[in-house]
XYZ file of C-alpha atoms in Angstrom:
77
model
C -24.482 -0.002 -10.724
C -26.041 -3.303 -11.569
C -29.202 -3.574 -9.311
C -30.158 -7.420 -8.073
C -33.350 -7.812 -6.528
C -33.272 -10.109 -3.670
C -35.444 -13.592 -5.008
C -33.397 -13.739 -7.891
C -29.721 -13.799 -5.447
C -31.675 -15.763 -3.244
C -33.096 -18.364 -5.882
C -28.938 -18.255 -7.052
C -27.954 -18.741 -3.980
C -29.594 -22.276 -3.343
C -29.193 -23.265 -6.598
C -24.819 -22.746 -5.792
C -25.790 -24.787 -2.196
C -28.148 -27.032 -3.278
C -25.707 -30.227 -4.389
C -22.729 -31.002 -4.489
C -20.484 -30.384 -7.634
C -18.533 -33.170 -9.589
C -14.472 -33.260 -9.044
C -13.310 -33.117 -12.274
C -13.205 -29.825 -15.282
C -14.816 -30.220 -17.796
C -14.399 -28.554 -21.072
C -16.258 -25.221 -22.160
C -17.162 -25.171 -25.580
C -19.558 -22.138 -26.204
C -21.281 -19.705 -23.832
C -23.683 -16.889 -24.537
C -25.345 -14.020 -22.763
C -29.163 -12.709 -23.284
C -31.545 -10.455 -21.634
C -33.801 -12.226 -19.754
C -36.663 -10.133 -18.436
C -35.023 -7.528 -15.946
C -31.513 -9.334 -15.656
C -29.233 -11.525 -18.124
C -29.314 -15.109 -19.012
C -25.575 -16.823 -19.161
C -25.796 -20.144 -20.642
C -22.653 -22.398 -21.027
C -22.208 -25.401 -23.209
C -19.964 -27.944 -20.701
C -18.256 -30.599 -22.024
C -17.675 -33.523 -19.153
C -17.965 -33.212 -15.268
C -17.711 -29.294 -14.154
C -17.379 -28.190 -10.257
C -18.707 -24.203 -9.983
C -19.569 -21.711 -7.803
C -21.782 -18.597 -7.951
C -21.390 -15.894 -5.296
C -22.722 -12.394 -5.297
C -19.929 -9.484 -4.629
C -20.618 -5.857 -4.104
C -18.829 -2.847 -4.940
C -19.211 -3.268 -7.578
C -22.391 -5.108 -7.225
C -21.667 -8.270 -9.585
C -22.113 -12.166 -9.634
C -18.996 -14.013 -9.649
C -18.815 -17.227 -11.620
C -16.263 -19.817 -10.368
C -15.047 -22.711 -12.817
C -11.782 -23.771 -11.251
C -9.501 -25.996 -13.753
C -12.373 -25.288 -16.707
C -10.665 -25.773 -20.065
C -12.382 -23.134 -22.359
C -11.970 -23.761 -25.757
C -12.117 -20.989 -28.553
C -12.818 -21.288 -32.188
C -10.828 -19.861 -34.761
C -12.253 -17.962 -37.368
């Protein structure tokens, strides 16, 4: 079980709440995940106007990443 202290879920939390998110997808080009400190880092190269939401879920205990209509674009190698 993935343990989330309470400043970073709250610090998420008004970041999700504090403005309001464009109406159009935009395009996802890249993304990558790091440790950062005790937790991850997800960072997510947005092409265009993206509307998101971020809410915590338990059971398991998880962050859930909303990008409705995102078009995510994948490289071939």
């Amino acid at each position: 079980m993935i343990g989330f202290g309470r400043r970073p879920l709250l610090g998420l939390g008004l970041l999700a709440a504090s403005g309001a998110a464009p109406a159009r997808a935009g395009s996802i080009a890249e993304g990558a995940l790091a440790p950062a400190g005790g937790g991850a880092r997800l960072a997510l190269a947005v092409q265009g106007e993206q509307r998101w939401s971020l809410r915590p879920q338990a059971d398991p205990s998880r962050l859930v990443l909303r990008l409705p209509g995102a078009n995510w674009r994948v490289s071939g190698s």
